[in-house]
Short mmCIF file of C-alpha atoms in Angstrom, two decimals:
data_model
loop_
_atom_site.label_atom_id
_atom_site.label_comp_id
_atom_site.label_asym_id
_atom_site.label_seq_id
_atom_site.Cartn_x
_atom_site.Cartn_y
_atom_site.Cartn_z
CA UNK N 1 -15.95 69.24 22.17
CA UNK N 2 -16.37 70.16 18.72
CA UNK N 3 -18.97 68.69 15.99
CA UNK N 4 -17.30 65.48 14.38
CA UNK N 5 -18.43 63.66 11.40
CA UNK N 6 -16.15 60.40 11.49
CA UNK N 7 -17.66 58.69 14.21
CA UNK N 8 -20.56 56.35 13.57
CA UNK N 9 -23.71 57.74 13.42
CA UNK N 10 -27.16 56.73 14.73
CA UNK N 11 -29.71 56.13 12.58
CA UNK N 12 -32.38 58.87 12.65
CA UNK N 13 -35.93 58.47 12.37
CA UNK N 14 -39.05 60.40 13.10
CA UNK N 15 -42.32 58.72 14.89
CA UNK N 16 -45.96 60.39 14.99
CA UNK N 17 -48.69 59.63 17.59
CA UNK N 18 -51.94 60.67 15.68
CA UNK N 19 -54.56 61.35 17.83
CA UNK N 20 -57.74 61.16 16.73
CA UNK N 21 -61.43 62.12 18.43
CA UNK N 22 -64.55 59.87 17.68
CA UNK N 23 -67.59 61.28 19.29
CA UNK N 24 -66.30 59.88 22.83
CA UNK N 25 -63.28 57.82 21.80
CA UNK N 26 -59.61 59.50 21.79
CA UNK N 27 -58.17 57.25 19.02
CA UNK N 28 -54.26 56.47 17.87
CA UNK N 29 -53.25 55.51 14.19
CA UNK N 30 -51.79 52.40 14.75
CA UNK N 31 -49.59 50.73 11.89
CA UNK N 32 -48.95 46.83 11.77
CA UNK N 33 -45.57 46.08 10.79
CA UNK N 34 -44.86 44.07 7.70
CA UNK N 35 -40.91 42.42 8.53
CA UNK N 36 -38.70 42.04 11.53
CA UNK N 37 -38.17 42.68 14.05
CA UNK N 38 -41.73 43.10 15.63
CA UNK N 39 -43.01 41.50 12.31
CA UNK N 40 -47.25 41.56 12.81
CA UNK N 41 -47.14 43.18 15.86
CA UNK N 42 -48.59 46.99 16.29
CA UNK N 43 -46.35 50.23 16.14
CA UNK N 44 -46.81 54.29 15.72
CA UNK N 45 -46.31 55.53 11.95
CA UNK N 46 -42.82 56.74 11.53
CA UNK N 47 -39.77 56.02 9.29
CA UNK N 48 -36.35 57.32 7.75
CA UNK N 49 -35.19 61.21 7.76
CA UNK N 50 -34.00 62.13 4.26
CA UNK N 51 -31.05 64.03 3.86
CA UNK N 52 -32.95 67.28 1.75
CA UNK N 53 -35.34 67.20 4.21
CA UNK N 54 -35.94 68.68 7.73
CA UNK N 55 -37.08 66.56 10.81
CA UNK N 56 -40.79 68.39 10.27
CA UNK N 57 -40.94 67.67 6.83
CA UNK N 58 -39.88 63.93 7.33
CA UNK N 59 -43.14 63.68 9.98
CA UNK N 60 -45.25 65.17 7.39
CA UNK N 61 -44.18 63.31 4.65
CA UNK N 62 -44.98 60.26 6.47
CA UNK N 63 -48.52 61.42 7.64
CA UNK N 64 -49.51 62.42 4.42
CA UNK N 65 -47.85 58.78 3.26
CA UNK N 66 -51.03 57.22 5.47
CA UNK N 67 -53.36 59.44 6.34
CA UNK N 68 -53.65 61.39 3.04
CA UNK N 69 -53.78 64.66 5.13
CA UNK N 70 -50.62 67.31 4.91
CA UNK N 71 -51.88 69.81 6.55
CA UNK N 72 -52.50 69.09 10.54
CA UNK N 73 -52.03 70.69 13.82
CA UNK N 74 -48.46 69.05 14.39
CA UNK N 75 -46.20 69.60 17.37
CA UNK N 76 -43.06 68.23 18.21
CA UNK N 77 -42.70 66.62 21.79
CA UNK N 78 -39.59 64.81 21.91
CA UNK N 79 -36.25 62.66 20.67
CA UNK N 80 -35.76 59.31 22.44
CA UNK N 81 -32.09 57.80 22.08
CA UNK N 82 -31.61 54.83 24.24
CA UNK N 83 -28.73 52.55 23.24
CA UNK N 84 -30.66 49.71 22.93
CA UNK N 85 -34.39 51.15 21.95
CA UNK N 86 -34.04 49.31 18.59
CA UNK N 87 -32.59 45.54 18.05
CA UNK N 88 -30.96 46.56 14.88
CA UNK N 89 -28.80 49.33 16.05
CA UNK N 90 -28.09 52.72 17.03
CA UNK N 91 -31.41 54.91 16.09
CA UNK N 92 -32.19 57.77 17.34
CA UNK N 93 -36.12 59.09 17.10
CA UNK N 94 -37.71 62.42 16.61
CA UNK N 95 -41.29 62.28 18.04
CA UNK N 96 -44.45 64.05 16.48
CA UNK N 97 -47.99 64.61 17.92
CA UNK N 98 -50.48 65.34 15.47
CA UNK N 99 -54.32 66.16 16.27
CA UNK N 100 -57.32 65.32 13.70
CA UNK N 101 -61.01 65.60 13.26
CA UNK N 102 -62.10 61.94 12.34
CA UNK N 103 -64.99 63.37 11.43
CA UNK N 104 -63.12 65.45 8.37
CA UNK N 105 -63.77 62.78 5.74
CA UNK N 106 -60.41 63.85 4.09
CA UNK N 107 -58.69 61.57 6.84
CA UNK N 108 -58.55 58.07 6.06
CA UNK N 109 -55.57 55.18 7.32
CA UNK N 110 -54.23 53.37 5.02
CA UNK N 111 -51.08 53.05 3.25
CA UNK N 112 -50.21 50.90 0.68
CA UNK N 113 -47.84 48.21 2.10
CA UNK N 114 -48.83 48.04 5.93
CA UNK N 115 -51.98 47.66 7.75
CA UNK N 116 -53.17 50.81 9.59
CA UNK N 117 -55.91 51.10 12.02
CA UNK N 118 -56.93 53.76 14.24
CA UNK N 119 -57.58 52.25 18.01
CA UNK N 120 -59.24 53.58 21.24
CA UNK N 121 -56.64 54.26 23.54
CA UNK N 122 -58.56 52.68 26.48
CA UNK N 123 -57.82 49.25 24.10
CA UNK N 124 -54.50 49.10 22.55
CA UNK N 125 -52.25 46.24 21.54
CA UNK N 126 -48.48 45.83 22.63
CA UNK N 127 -46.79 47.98 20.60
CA UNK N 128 -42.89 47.38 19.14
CA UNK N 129 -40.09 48.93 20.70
CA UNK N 130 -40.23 51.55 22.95
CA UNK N 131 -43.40 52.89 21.53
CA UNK N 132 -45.35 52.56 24.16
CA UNK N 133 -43.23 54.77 26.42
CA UNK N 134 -43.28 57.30 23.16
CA UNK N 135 -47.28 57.15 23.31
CA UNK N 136 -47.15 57.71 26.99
CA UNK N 137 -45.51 60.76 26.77
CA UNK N 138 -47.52 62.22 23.99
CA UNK N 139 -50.42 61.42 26.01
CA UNK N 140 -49.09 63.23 29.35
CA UNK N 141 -48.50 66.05 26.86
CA UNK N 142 -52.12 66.34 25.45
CA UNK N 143 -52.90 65.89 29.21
CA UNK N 144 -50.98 69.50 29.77
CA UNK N 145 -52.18 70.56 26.90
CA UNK N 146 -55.92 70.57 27.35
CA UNK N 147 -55.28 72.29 30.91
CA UNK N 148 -53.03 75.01 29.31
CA UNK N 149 -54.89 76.24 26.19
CA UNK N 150 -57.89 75.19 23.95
CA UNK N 151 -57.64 72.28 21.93
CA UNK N 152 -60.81 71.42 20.30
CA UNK N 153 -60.55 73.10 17.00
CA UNK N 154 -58.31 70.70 16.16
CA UNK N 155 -60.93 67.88 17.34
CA UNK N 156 -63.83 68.79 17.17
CA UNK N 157 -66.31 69.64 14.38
CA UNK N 158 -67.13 73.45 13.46
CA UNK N 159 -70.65 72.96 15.50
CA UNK N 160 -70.87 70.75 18.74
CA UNK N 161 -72.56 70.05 21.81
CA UNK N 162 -71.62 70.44 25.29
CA UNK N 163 -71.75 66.35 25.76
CA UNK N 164 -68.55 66.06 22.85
CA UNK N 165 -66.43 68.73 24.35
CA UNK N 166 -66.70 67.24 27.91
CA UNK N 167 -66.34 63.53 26.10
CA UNK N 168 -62.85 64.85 24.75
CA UNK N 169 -61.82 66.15 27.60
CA UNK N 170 -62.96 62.86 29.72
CA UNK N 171 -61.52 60.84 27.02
CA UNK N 172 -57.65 62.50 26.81
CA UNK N 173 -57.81 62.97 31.09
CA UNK N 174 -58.98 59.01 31.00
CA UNK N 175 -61.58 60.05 33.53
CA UNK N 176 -65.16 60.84 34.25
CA UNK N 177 -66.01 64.47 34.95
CA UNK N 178 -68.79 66.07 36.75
CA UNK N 179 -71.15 67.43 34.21
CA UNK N 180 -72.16 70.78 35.95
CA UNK N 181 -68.66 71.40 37.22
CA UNK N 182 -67.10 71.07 34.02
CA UNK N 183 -70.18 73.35 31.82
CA UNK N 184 -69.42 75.89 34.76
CA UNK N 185 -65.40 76.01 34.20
CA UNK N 186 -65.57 75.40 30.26
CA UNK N 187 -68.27 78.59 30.25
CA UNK N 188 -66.12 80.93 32.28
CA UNK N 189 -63.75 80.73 29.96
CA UNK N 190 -65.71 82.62 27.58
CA UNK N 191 -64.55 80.75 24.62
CA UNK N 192 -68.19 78.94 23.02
CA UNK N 193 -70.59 80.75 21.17
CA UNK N 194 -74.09 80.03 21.50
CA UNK N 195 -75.70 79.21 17.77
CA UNK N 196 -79.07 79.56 16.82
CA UNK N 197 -79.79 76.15 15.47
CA UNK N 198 -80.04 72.89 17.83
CA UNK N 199 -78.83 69.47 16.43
CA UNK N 200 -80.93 67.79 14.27
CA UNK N 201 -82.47 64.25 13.33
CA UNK N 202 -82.48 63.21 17.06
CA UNK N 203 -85.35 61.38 18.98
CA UNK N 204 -84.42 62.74 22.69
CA UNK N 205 -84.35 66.32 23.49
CA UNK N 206 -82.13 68.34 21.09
CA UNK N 207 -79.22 70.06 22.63
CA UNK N 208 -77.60 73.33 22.34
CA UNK N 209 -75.22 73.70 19.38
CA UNK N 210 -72.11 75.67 19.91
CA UNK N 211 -68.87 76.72 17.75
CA UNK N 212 -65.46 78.16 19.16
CA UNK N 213 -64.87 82.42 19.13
CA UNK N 214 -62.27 82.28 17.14
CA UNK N 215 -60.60 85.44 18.23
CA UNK N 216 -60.94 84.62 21.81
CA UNK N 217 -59.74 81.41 21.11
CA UNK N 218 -56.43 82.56 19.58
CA UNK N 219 -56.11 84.87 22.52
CA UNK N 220 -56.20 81.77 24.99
CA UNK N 221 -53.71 79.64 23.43
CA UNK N 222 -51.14 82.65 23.34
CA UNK N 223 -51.69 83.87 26.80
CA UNK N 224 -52.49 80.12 28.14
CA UNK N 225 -54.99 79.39 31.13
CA UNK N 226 -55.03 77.06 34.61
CA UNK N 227 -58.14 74.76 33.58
CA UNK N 228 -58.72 72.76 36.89
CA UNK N 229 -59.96 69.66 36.40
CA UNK L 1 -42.41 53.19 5.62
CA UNK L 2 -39.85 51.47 7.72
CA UNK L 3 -36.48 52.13 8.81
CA UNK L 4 -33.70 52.22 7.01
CA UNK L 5 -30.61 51.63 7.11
CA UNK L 6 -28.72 51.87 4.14
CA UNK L 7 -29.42 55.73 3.44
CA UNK L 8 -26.91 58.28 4.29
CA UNK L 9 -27.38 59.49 8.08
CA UNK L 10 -27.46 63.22 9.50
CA UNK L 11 -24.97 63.68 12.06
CA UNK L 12 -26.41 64.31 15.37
CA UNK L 13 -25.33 66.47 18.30
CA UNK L 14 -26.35 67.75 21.60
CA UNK L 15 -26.45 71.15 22.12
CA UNK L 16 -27.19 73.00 26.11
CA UNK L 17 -28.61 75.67 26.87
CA UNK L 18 -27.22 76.50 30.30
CA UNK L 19 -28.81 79.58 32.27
CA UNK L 20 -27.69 80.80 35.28
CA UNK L 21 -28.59 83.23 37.63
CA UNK L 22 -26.39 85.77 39.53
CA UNK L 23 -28.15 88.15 41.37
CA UNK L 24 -29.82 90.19 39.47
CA UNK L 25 -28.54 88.46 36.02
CA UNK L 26 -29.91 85.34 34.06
CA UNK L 27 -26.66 84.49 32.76
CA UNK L 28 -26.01 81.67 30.34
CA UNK L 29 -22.88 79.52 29.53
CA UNK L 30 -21.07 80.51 25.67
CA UNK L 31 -18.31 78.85 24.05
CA UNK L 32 -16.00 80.35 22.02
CA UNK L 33 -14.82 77.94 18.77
CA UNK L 34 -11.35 77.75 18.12
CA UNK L 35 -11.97 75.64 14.37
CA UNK L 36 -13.88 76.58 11.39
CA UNK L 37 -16.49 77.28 10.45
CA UNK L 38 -17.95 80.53 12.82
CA UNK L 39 -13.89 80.65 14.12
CA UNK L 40 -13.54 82.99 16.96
CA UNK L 41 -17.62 83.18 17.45
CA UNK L 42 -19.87 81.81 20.04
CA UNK L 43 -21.74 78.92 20.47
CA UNK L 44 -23.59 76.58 22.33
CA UNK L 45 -21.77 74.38 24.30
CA UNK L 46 -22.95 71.05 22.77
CA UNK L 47 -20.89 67.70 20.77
CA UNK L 48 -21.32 64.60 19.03
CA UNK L 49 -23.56 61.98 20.11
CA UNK L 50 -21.87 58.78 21.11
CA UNK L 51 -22.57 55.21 19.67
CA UNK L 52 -23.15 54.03 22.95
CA UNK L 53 -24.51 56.84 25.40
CA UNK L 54 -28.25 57.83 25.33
CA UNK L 55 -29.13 61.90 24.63
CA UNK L 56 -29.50 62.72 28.16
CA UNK L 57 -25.67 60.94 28.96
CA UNK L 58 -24.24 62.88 26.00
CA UNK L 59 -25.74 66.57 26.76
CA UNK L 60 -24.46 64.89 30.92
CA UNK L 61 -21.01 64.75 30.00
CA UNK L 62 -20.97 67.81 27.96
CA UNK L 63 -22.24 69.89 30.92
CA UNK L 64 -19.56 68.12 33.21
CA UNK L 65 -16.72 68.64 30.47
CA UNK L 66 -17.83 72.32 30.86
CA UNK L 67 -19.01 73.52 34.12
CA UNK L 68 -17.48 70.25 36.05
CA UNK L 69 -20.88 69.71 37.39
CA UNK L 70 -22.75 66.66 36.44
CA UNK L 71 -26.29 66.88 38.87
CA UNK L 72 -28.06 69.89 37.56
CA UNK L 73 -31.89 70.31 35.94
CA UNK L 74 -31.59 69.35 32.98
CA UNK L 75 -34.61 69.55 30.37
CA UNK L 76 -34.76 68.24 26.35
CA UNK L 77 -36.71 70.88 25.24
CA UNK L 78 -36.34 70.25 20.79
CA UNK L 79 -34.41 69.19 17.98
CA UNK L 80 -33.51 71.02 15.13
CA UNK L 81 -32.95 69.87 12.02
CA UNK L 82 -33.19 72.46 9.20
CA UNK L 83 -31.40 71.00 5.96
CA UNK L 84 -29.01 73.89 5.77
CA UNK L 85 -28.04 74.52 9.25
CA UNK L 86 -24.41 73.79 9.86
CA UNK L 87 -22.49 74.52 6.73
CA UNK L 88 -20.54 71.39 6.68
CA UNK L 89 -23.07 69.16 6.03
CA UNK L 90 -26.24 67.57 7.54
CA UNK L 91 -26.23 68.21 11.14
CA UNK L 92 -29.67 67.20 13.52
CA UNK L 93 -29.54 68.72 17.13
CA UNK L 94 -31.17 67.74 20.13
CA UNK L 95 -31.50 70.51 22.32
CA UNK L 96 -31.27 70.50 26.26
CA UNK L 97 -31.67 73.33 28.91
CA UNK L 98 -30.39 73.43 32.47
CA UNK L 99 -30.74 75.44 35.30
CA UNK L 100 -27.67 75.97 37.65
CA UNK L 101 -27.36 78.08 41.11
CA UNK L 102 -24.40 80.52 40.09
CA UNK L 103 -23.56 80.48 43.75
CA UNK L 104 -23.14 77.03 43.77
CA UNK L 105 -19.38 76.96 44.13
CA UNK L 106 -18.60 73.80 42.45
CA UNK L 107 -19.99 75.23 39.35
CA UNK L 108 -17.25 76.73 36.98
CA UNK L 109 -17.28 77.99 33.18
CA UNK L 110 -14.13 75.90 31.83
CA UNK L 111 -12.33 73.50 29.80
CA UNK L 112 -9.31 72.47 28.12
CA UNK L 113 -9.72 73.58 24.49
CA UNK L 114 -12.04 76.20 24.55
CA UNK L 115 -12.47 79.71 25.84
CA UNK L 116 -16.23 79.42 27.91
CA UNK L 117 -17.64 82.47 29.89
CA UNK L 118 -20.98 83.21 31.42
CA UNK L 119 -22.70 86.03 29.70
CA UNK L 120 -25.68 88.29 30.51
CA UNK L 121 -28.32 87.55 28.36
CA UNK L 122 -28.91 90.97 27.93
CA UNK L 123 -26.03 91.74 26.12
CA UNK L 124 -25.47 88.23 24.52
CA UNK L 125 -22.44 88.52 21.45
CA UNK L 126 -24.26 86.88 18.12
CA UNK L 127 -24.18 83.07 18.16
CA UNK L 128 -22.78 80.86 15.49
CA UNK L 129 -25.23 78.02 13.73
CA UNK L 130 -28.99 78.59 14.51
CA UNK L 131 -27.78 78.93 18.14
CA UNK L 132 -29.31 82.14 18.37
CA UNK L 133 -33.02 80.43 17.32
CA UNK L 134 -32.40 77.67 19.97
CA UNK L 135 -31.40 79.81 22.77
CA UNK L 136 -34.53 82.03 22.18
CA UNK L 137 -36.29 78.74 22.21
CA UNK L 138 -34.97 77.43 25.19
CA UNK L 139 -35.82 81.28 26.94
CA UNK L 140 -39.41 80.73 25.62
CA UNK L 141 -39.33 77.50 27.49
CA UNK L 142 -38.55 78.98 30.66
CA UNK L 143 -40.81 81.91 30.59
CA UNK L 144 -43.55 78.87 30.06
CA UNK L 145 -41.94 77.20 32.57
CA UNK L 146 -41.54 79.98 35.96
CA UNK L 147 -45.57 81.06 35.06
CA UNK L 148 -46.53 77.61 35.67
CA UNK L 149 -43.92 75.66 38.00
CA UNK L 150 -41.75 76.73 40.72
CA UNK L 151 -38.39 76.96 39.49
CA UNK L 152 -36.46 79.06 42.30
CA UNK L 153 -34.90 75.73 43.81
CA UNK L 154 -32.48 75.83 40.71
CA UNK L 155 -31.82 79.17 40.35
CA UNK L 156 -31.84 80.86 44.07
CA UNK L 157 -29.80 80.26 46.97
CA UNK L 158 -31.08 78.26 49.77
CA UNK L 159 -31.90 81.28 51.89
CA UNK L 160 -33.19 84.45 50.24
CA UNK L 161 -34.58 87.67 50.03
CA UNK L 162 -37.84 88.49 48.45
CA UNK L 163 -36.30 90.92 46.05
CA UNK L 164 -33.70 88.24 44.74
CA UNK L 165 -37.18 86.21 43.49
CA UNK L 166 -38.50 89.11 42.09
CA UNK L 167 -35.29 89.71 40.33
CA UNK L 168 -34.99 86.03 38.83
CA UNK L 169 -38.24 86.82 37.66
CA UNK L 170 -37.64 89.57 36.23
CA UNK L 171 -34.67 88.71 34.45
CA UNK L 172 -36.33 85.07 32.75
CA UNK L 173 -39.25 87.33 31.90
CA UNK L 174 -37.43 90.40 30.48
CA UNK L 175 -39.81 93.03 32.06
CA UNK L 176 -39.85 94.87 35.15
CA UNK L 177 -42.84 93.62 37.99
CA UNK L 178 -44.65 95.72 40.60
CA UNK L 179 -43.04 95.10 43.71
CA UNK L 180 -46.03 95.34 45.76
CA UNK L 181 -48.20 93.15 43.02
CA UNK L 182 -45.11 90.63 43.15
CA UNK L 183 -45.52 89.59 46.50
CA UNK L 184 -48.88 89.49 47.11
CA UNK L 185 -49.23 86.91 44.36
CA UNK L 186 -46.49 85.03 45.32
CA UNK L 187 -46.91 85.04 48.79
CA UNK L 188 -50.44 83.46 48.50
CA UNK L 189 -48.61 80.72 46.59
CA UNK L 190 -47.76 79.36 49.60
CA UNK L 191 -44.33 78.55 49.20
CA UNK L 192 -42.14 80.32 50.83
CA UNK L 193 -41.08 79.94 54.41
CA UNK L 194 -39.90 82.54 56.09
CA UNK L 195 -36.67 82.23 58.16
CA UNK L 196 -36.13 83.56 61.67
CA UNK L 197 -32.53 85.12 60.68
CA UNK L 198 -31.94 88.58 58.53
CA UNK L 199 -29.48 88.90 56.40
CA UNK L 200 -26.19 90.15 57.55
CA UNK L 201 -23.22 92.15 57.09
CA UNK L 202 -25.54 95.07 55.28
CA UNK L 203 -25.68 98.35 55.96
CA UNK L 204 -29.18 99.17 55.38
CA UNK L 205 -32.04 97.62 56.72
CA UNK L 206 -31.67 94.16 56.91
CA UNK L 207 -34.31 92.25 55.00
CA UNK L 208 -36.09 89.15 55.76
CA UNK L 209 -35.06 85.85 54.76
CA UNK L 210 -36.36 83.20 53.06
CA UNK L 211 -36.75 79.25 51.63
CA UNK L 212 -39.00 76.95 50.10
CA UNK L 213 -41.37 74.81 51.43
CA UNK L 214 -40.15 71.92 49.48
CA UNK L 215 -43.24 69.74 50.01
CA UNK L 216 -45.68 72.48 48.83
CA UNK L 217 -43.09 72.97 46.31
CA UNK L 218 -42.74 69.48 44.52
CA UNK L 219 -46.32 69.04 44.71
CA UNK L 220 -46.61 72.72 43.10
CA UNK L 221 -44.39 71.38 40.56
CA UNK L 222 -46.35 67.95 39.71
CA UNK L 223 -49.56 69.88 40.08
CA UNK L 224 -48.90 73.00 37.71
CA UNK L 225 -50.40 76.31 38.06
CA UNK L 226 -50.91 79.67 36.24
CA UNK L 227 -48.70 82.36 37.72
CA UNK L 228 -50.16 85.70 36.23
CA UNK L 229 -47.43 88.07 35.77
#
């Protein structure tokens, strides 16, 4: 069957799950909607495709629209197209993940005419249509993800401890880890350098900071790993 | 922002990626078009969305209009939306791949309007559209996918021989593979079971047979692993 352009056509939209890490809380940017249907209840940031611009464009446009930030580690993940996904119609989503630092102060939410919040995944409202199946998968993908190749330069800060890199990875695997098990695994891998300087302004014992080898780093997420878990 | 409804809308297809493999050949499924624009060239097969049929039941009944099989793996793997893509306008894809035994006999390369043949993607004609882009896309994919899943079920017979693994291999991942290095590694997968029959009617030394352990296989599957190559 060839392409036709007199049918109907659905609607097309793009949505973005925006993860977000919080020394030991994965966070979501959440946005409340403002009119029907769903009015006041929770939903991922998202909206229209214009026609001059492509589907990655679109998500960026509308991350930069409420989190100020353009430039992001972005990756799409999916298109969900059920019939009756939205009660106004026919429309057809292209679905984002993006990854941020909260600590990078450039990253705020907010947006003008909506409400947005960013909320701990363990705690999240309802969310309007099939969002919550959308967020699912995103999830399961990050899950994959953080088995497959590094992922805490886009996460982390530059310098960290060994207790935020396992809280990430407990935090996007939703479960507790065994502390010596996972420094053993996460050290084989060869990817953490060792810096001089400890944290500072702490009253307990200060830990060991460490930063990524870049090189090494790069060389992981092209060749991928196995991280058991 | 929300959605809209009012704007103009993209059109939106499905296109498939369908590989097959044939001993010794990853093969993959090519329509010729008989309209404008790219007349005469190859494509994708792939069509128009309908109003009331989800992405997966469009790129479904494309397959079946095509091959006349409608149960085969069957993976969205992206969209693609670049502005200038099709020449006649704004045209979003969503892009599937499947995987189909080429031994499987109720699995042709036909239809009504159009001219379709299974090529060897080593000596693929050029595509028309950004087909070319999404089928290298879709061949990424399933590199990704044989280093860290089983995949055989789909491709292979149900009984085989060790070299027509190694040769599905070796055709998804473009490179030749120690024979010797092969096996071992494969072997101590686990997953293979091998049969008490040889194969027959060959004149040189018959080799040994194999299938799946389908248990060890679908939990192989859900569990991931890293097949070094």
């Amino acid at each position: 069957m060839s392409y036709s352009y007199d049918y109907p056509r659905p609607a097309l939209t793009v949505d973005c799950v925006v993860f977000g890490f919080d020394d030991g809380d994965l966070k979501v940017l959440l946005i409340q909607r403002n009119e029907p249907p769903f009015e006041g209840e929770w939903a991922l940031p998202g909206g229209f495709v214009r026609m001059d611009e492509s589907l990655e464009e679109a998500a960026r446009r509308e991350l930069e629209e409420e989190t100020g930030a353009r430039e992001m580690f972005l990756e799409q993940f999916g298109s969900f197209g059920d019939v009756h996904r939205d009660p106004r119609g026919r429309v057809v989503t292209v679905a984002y993940y993006a990854l941020v630092k909260l600590s990078d102060q450039s990253i705020r939410a907010e947006t003008d005419a909506r409400s947005a919040e960013w909320r701990p995944m363990r705690a999240l409202p309802p969310l309007a249509f099939d969002h919550e199946m959308i967020l699912a998968r995103a999830l399961a993908r990050l899950k994959e993800k953080v088995r497959r190749e590094p992922v805490g330069f886009e996460l982390l800060p530059k310098k960290f401890k060994l207790t935020q890199i396992q809280h990430l990875y407990e935090a996007v695997l939703g479960r507790t880890l065994d502390k010596r098990n996972f420094r053993k695994k996460l050290l084989r891998l060869g990817l953490l350098v060792p810096l001089d300087e400890q944290e500072t302004d702490v009253r307990h014992r200060a830990a060991q900071l460490f930063r990524f080898d870049r090189k090494k780093y790069l060389r992981l997420v092209e060749k991928g790993f196995h991280f058991e878990l």
